[in-house]
């Protein structure tokens, strides 16, 4: 017995078949585009990963206040220049917080640019701004430790914390340029 197979196509069945094929192709194309976007989306900048200017400003505010109170580099520092700055120049602290915020925003890839108030030989001019404070390498390290404690206070993830501390450490020679070893 022969079975007859209908080979007639109606206009409606052809359109429906094309619609199914087009839909599956569109879904595949969307999946492929999404996969490509994941591969080509650039990593967010450190600035973005830190939360932008407002989050950075909050960290700088806390950090700056902690440095003032720090027994090694703050108001009770054995370094007379640091001690004087943290007791007699506190009226300048709001401006310093602003400049520190700009600096972190700049070095972390943000849209704000830091310009040194006392231009130096480096693009950021940190050596001139710090020269008269005679900051020793040990004092610099204590400020870095205070920054680390502040980042922990704000629960900054380890990768971002490491990047911030590395950016800070990269300027150690500039910041300690005015230090003259005693004895």
PDB file of C-alpha atoms in Angstrom:
ATOM      1  CA  UNK A   1       0.000   0.000   0.000  1.00  0.00           C
ATOM      2  CA  UNK A   2       1.339   3.345  -0.976  1.00  0.00           C
ATOM      3  CA  UNK A   3       1.095   6.311   1.360  1.00  0.00           C
ATOM      4  CA  UNK A   4       0.582   9.648  -0.226  1.00  0.00           C
ATOM      5  CA  UNK A   5       2.589  12.497   1.187  1.00  0.00           C
ATOM      6  CA  UNK A   6       1.176  15.921   0.679  1.00  0.00           C
ATOM      7  CA  UNK A   7       3.685  18.308  -0.770  1.00  0.00           C
ATOM      8  CA  UNK A   8       1.437  21.251  -1.201  1.00  0.00           C
ATOM      9  CA  UNK A   9       2.486  24.414   0.568  1.00  0.00           C
ATOM     10  CA  UNK A  10       0.177  27.202   1.315  1.00  0.00           C
ATOM     11  CA  UNK A  11       1.256  30.745   1.534  1.00  0.00           C
ATOM     12  CA  UNK A  12       0.396  30.714   5.259  1.00  0.00           C
ATOM     13  CA  UNK A  13       2.596  27.666   6.007  1.00  0.00           C
ATOM     14  CA  UNK A  14       5.572  29.156   4.177  1.00  0.00           C
ATOM     15  CA  UNK A  15       5.259  32.454   6.086  1.00  0.00           C
ATOM     16  CA  UNK A  16       4.916  30.575   9.378  1.00  0.00           C
ATOM     17  CA  UNK A  17       8.008  28.490   8.605  1.00  0.00           C
ATOM     18  CA  UNK A  18      10.014  31.567   7.708  1.00  0.00           C
ATOM     19  CA  UNK A  19       8.874  33.285  10.918  1.00  0.00           C
ATOM     20  CA  UNK A  20      10.058  30.315  13.008  1.00  0.00           C
ATOM     21  CA  UNK A  21      13.404  30.280  11.196  1.00  0.00           C
ATOM     22  CA  UNK A  22      13.813  34.053  11.585  1.00  0.00           C
ATOM     23  CA  UNK A  23      12.976  33.908  15.292  1.00  0.00           C
ATOM     24  CA  UNK A  24      15.524  31.196  15.991  1.00  0.00           C
ATOM     25  CA  UNK A  25      18.142  33.080  13.960  1.00  0.00           C
ATOM     26  CA  UNK A  26      17.405  36.277  15.906  1.00  0.00           C
ATOM     27  CA  UNK A  27      17.731  34.420  19.216  1.00  0.00           C
ATOM     28  CA  UNK A  28      21.043  32.917  18.116  1.00  0.00           C
ATOM     29  CA  UNK A  29      22.271  36.340  16.933  1.00  0.00           C
ATOM     30  CA  UNK A  30      21.286  37.938  20.259  1.00  0.00           C
ATOM     31  CA  UNK A  31      23.060  35.189  22.199  1.00  0.00           C
ATOM     32  CA  UNK A  32      26.135  35.625  20.006  1.00  0.00           C
ATOM     33  CA  UNK A  33      26.084  39.435  20.442  1.00  0.00           C
ATOM     34  CA  UNK A  34      25.780  39.017  24.201  1.00  0.00           C
ATOM     35  CA  UNK A  35      28.736  36.625  24.256  1.00  0.00           C
ATOM     36  CA  UNK A  36      30.799  39.049  22.155  1.00  0.00           C
ATOM     37  CA  UNK A  37      29.884  41.953  24.436  1.00  0.00           C
ATOM     38  CA  UNK A  38      31.123  40.000  27.439  1.00  0.00           C
ATOM     39  CA  UNK A  39      34.410  39.355  25.625  1.00  0.00           C
ATOM     40  CA  UNK A  40      34.917  42.920  24.342  1.00  0.00           C
ATOM     41  CA  UNK A  41      33.515  44.967  27.231  1.00  0.00           C
ATOM     42  CA  UNK A  42      36.527  46.709  28.709  1.00  0.00           C
ATOM     43  CA  UNK A  43      37.184  46.246  32.411  1.00  0.00           C
ATOM     44  CA  UNK A  44      35.865  49.088  34.519  1.00  0.00           C
ATOM     45  CA  UNK A  45      38.440  51.622  35.640  1.00  0.00           C
ATOM     46  CA  UNK A  46      39.619  51.636  39.235  1.00  0.00           C
ATOM     47  CA  UNK A  47      37.706  54.907  39.624  1.00  0.00           C
ATOM     48  CA  UNK A  48      34.461  53.155  38.634  1.00  0.00           C
ATOM     49  CA  UNK A  49      35.201  50.099  40.778  1.00  0.00           C
ATOM     50  CA  UNK A  50      35.819  52.347  43.798  1.00  0.00           C
ATOM     51  CA  UNK A  51      32.375  53.886  43.328  1.00  0.00           C
ATOM     52  CA  UNK A  52      33.248  57.227  41.748  1.00  0.00           C
ATOM     53  CA  UNK A  53      33.898  60.639  43.225  1.00  0.00           C
ATOM     54  CA  UNK A  54      31.458  60.450  46.140  1.00  0.00           C
ATOM     55  CA  UNK A  55      32.806  57.153  47.451  1.00  0.00           C
ATOM     56  CA  UNK A  56      36.387  58.340  46.961  1.00  0.00           C
ATOM     57  CA  UNK A  57      35.629  61.607  48.786  1.00  0.00           C
ATOM     58  CA  UNK A  58      34.200  59.657  51.742  1.00  0.00           C
ATOM     59  CA  UNK A  59      37.351  57.525  51.952  1.00  0.00           C
ATOM     60  CA  UNK A  60      39.615  60.590  51.671  1.00  0.00           C
ATOM     61  CA  UNK A  61      37.630  62.405  54.377  1.00  0.00           C
ATOM     62  CA  UNK A  62      37.976  59.487  56.810  1.00  0.00           C
ATOM     63  CA  UNK A  63      41.626  58.895  55.888  1.00  0.00           C
ATOM     64  CA  UNK A  64      42.584  62.561  56.298  1.00  0.00           C
ATOM     65  CA  UNK A  65      41.005  62.750  59.747  1.00  0.00           C
ATOM     66  CA  UNK A  66      42.739  59.498  60.743  1.00  0.00           C
ATOM     67  CA  UNK A  67      46.143  60.851  59.654  1.00  0.00           C
ATOM     68  CA  UNK A  68      45.653  63.933  61.852  1.00  0.00           C
ATOM     69  CA  UNK A  69      45.025  61.667  64.865  1.00  0.00           C
ATOM     70  CA  UNK A  70      47.733  59.126  63.995  1.00  0.00           C
ATOM     71  CA  UNK A  71      50.400  59.110  66.757  1.00  0.00           C
ATOM     72  CA  UNK A  72      53.297  58.600  64.328  1.00  0.00           C
ATOM     73  CA  UNK A  73      52.455  61.106  61.586  1.00  0.00           C
ATOM     74  CA  UNK A  74      49.742  63.291  63.124  1.00  0.00           C
ATOM     75  CA  UNK A  75      49.375  65.796  65.943  1.00  0.00           C
ATOM     76  CA  UNK A  76      51.765  63.933  68.268  1.00  0.00           C
ATOM     77  CA  UNK A  77      54.348  63.069  65.628  1.00  0.00           C
ATOM     78  CA  UNK A  78      58.033  63.227  66.538  1.00  0.00           C
ATOM     79  CA  UNK A  79      58.496  64.986  63.187  1.00  0.00           C
ATOM     80  CA  UNK A  80      58.132  68.690  64.112  1.00  0.00           C
ATOM     81  CA  UNK A  81      56.950  69.664  60.629  1.00  0.00           C
ATOM     82  CA  UNK A  82      54.177  67.048  60.586  1.00  0.00           C
ATOM     83  CA  UNK A  83      53.195  67.867  64.159  1.00  0.00           C
ATOM     84  CA  UNK A  84      52.953  71.590  63.282  1.00  0.00           C
ATOM     85  CA  UNK A  85      50.945  70.915  60.108  1.00  0.00           C
ATOM     86  CA  UNK A  86      48.451  68.737  61.986  1.00  0.00           C
ATOM     87  CA  UNK A  87      47.965  71.248  64.806  1.00  0.00           C
ATOM     88  CA  UNK A  88      48.471  74.737  63.346  1.00  0.00           C
ATOM     89  CA  UNK A  89      47.311  74.280  59.741  1.00  0.00           C
ATOM     90  CA  UNK A  90      44.030  72.410  60.191  1.00  0.00           C
ATOM     91  CA  UNK A  91      42.192  75.315  58.529  1.00  0.00           C
ATOM     92  CA  UNK A  92      43.736  74.009  55.307  1.00  0.00           C
ATOM     93  CA  UNK A  93      42.457  70.460  55.865  1.00  0.00           C
ATOM     94  CA  UNK A  94      39.229  70.881  53.824  1.00  0.00           C
ATOM     95  CA  UNK A  95      41.289  72.043  50.836  1.00  0.00           C
ATOM     96  CA  UNK A  96      43.730  69.197  51.334  1.00  0.00           C
ATOM     97  CA  UNK A  97      40.843  66.721  51.378  1.00  0.00           C
ATOM     98  CA  UNK A  98      39.599  68.232  48.114  1.00  0.00           C
ATOM     99  CA  UNK A  99      43.046  67.978  46.512  1.00  0.00           C
ATOM    100  CA  UNK A 100      43.502  64.402  47.748  1.00  0.00           C
ATOM    101  CA  UNK A 101      40.111  63.493  46.312  1.00  0.00           C
ATOM    102  CA  UNK A 102      41.078  64.986  42.938  1.00  0.00           C
ATOM    103  CA  UNK A 103      44.398  63.132  43.064  1.00  0.00           C
ATOM    104  CA  UNK A 104      42.762  59.747  43.742  1.00  0.00           C
ATOM    105  CA  UNK A 105      40.119  60.384  41.073  1.00  0.00           C
ATOM    106  CA  UNK A 106      42.849  61.259  38.568  1.00  0.00           C
ATOM    107  CA  UNK A 107      45.243  58.376  39.261  1.00  0.00           C
ATOM    108  CA  UNK A 108      42.358  55.864  39.351  1.00  0.00           C
ATOM    109  CA  UNK A 109      41.170  56.750  35.852  1.00  0.00           C
ATOM    110  CA  UNK A 110      38.355  59.143  36.718  1.00  0.00           C
ATOM    111  CA  UNK A 111      37.254  62.233  34.818  1.00  0.00           C
ATOM    112  CA  UNK A 112      38.760  64.728  37.279  1.00  0.00           C
ATOM    113  CA  UNK A 113      42.305  66.024  36.882  1.00  0.00           C
ATOM    114  CA  UNK A 114      44.685  66.860  39.680  1.00  0.00           C
ATOM    115  CA  UNK A 115      47.006  69.812  39.170  1.00  0.00           C
ATOM    116  CA  UNK A 116      49.723  70.427  41.734  1.00  0.00           C
ATOM    117  CA  UNK A 117      49.495  73.649  43.722  1.00  0.00           C
ATOM    118  CA  UNK A 118      53.305  73.678  43.848  1.00  0.00           C
ATOM    119  CA  UNK A 119      54.500  72.316  40.496  1.00  0.00           C
ATOM    120  CA  UNK A 120      57.480  70.036  40.776  1.00  0.00           C
ATOM    121  CA  UNK A 121      59.630  67.994  38.469  1.00  0.00           C
ATOM    122  CA  UNK A 122      57.069  65.196  38.222  1.00  0.00           C
ATOM    123  CA  UNK A 123      53.644  65.533  36.574  1.00  0.00           C
ATOM    124  CA  UNK A 124      51.890  65.414  39.950  1.00  0.00           C
ATOM    125  CA  UNK A 125      54.413  67.660  41.716  1.00  0.00           C
ATOM    126  CA  UNK A 126      54.189  65.760  44.978  1.00  0.00           C
ATOM    127  CA  UNK A 127      57.805  66.349  45.923  1.00  0.00           C
ATOM    128  CA  UNK A 128      57.364  70.129  46.270  1.00  0.00           C
ATOM    129  CA  UNK A 129      54.098  69.885  48.199  1.00  0.00           C
ATOM    130  CA  UNK A 130      55.747  67.562  50.734  1.00  0.00           C
ATOM    131  CA  UNK A 131      59.396  68.695  50.749  1.00  0.00           C
ATOM    132  CA  UNK A 132      59.124  71.014  53.776  1.00  0.00           C
ATOM    133  CA  UNK A 133      57.375  68.316  55.816  1.00  0.00           C
ATOM    134  CA  UNK A 134      60.553  66.193  55.678  1.00  0.00           C
ATOM    135  CA  UNK A 135      58.566  62.961  55.604  1.00  0.00           C
ATOM    136  CA  UNK A 136      60.737  59.919  56.274  1.00  0.00           C
ATOM    137  CA  UNK A 137      60.232  56.607  54.469  1.00  0.00           C
ATOM    138  CA  UNK A 138      58.968  55.164  57.784  1.00  0.00           C
ATOM    139  CA  UNK A 139      56.441  57.980  58.135  1.00  0.00           C
ATOM    140  CA  UNK A 140      55.343  57.468  54.537  1.00  0.00           C
ATOM    141  CA  UNK A 141      54.806  53.781  55.290  1.00  0.00           C
ATOM    142  CA  UNK A 142      52.675  54.685  58.316  1.00  0.00           C
ATOM    143  CA  UNK A 143      50.491  56.943  56.161  1.00  0.00           C
ATOM    144  CA  UNK A 144      50.162  54.047  53.700  1.00  0.00           C
ATOM    145  CA  UNK A 145      49.160  51.772  56.595  1.00  0.00           C
ATOM    146  CA  UNK A 146      46.559  54.345  57.666  1.00  0.00           C
ATOM    147  CA  UNK A 147      45.237  54.370  54.110  1.00  0.00           C
ATOM    148  CA  UNK A 148      45.032  50.572  54.216  1.00  0.00           C
ATOM    149  CA  UNK A 149      43.063  50.704  57.476  1.00  0.00           C
ATOM    150  CA  UNK A 150      40.707  53.275  55.953  1.00  0.00           C
ATOM    151  CA  UNK A 151      40.126  51.092  52.883  1.00  0.00           C
ATOM    152  CA  UNK A 152      39.367  48.188  55.228  1.00  0.00           C
ATOM    153  CA  UNK A 153      36.944  50.400  57.172  1.00  0.00           C
ATOM    154  CA  UNK A 154      35.030  50.993  53.929  1.00  0.00           C
ATOM    155  CA  UNK A 155      35.286  47.295  52.995  1.00  0.00           C
ATOM    156  CA  UNK A 156      37.066  48.038  49.724  1.00  0.00           C
ATOM    157  CA  UNK A 157      37.670  44.678  47.986  1.00  0.00           C
ATOM    158  CA  UNK A 158      41.230  43.319  48.063  1.00  0.00           C
ATOM    159  CA  UNK A 159      42.027  43.855  44.349  1.00  0.00           C
ATOM    160  CA  UNK A 160      40.976  47.514  44.454  1.00  0.00           C
ATOM    161  CA  UNK A 161      42.708  48.050  47.806  1.00  0.00           C
ATOM    162  CA  UNK A 162      45.932  46.660  46.346  1.00  0.00           C
ATOM    163  CA  UNK A 163      45.650  48.976  43.326  1.00  0.00           C
ATOM    164  CA  UNK A 164      45.052  52.051  45.502  1.00  0.00           C
ATOM    165  CA  UNK A 165      47.994  51.194  47.763  1.00  0.00           C
ATOM    166  CA  UNK A 166      50.226  50.533  44.738  1.00  0.00           C
ATOM    167  CA  UNK A 167      49.296  53.921  43.245  1.00  0.00           C
ATOM    168  CA  UNK A 168      50.110  55.539  46.590  1.00  0.00           C
ATOM    169  CA  UNK A 169      53.415  53.662  46.966  1.00  0.00           C
ATOM    170  CA  UNK A 170      54.478  54.673  43.448  1.00  0.00           C
ATOM    171  CA  UNK A 171      54.985  58.222  44.757  1.00  0.00           C
ATOM    172  CA  UNK A 172      57.063  57.383  47.836  1.00  0.00           C
ATOM    173  CA  UNK A 173      60.274  58.871  46.426  1.00  0.00           C
ATOM    174  CA  UNK A 174      58.513  62.146  45.587  1.00  0.00           C
ATOM    175  CA  UNK A 175      56.820  62.471  48.977  1.00  0.00           C
ATOM    176  CA  UNK A 176      60.008  61.649  50.898  1.00  0.00           C
ATOM    177  CA  UNK A 177      62.275  63.842  48.717  1.00  0.00           C
ATOM    178  CA  UNK A 178      62.671  66.410  51.499  1.00  0.00           C
ATOM    179  CA  UNK A 179      63.723  63.909  54.131  1.00  0.00           C
ATOM    180  CA  UNK A 180      67.257  64.244  55.429  1.00  0.00           C
ATOM    181  CA  UNK A 181      68.416  61.375  57.606  1.00  0.00           C
ATOM    182  CA  UNK A 182      69.543  62.588  61.009  1.00  0.00           C
ATOM    183  CA  UNK A 183      72.744  61.398  62.662  1.00  0.00           C
TER     184      UNK A 183
END
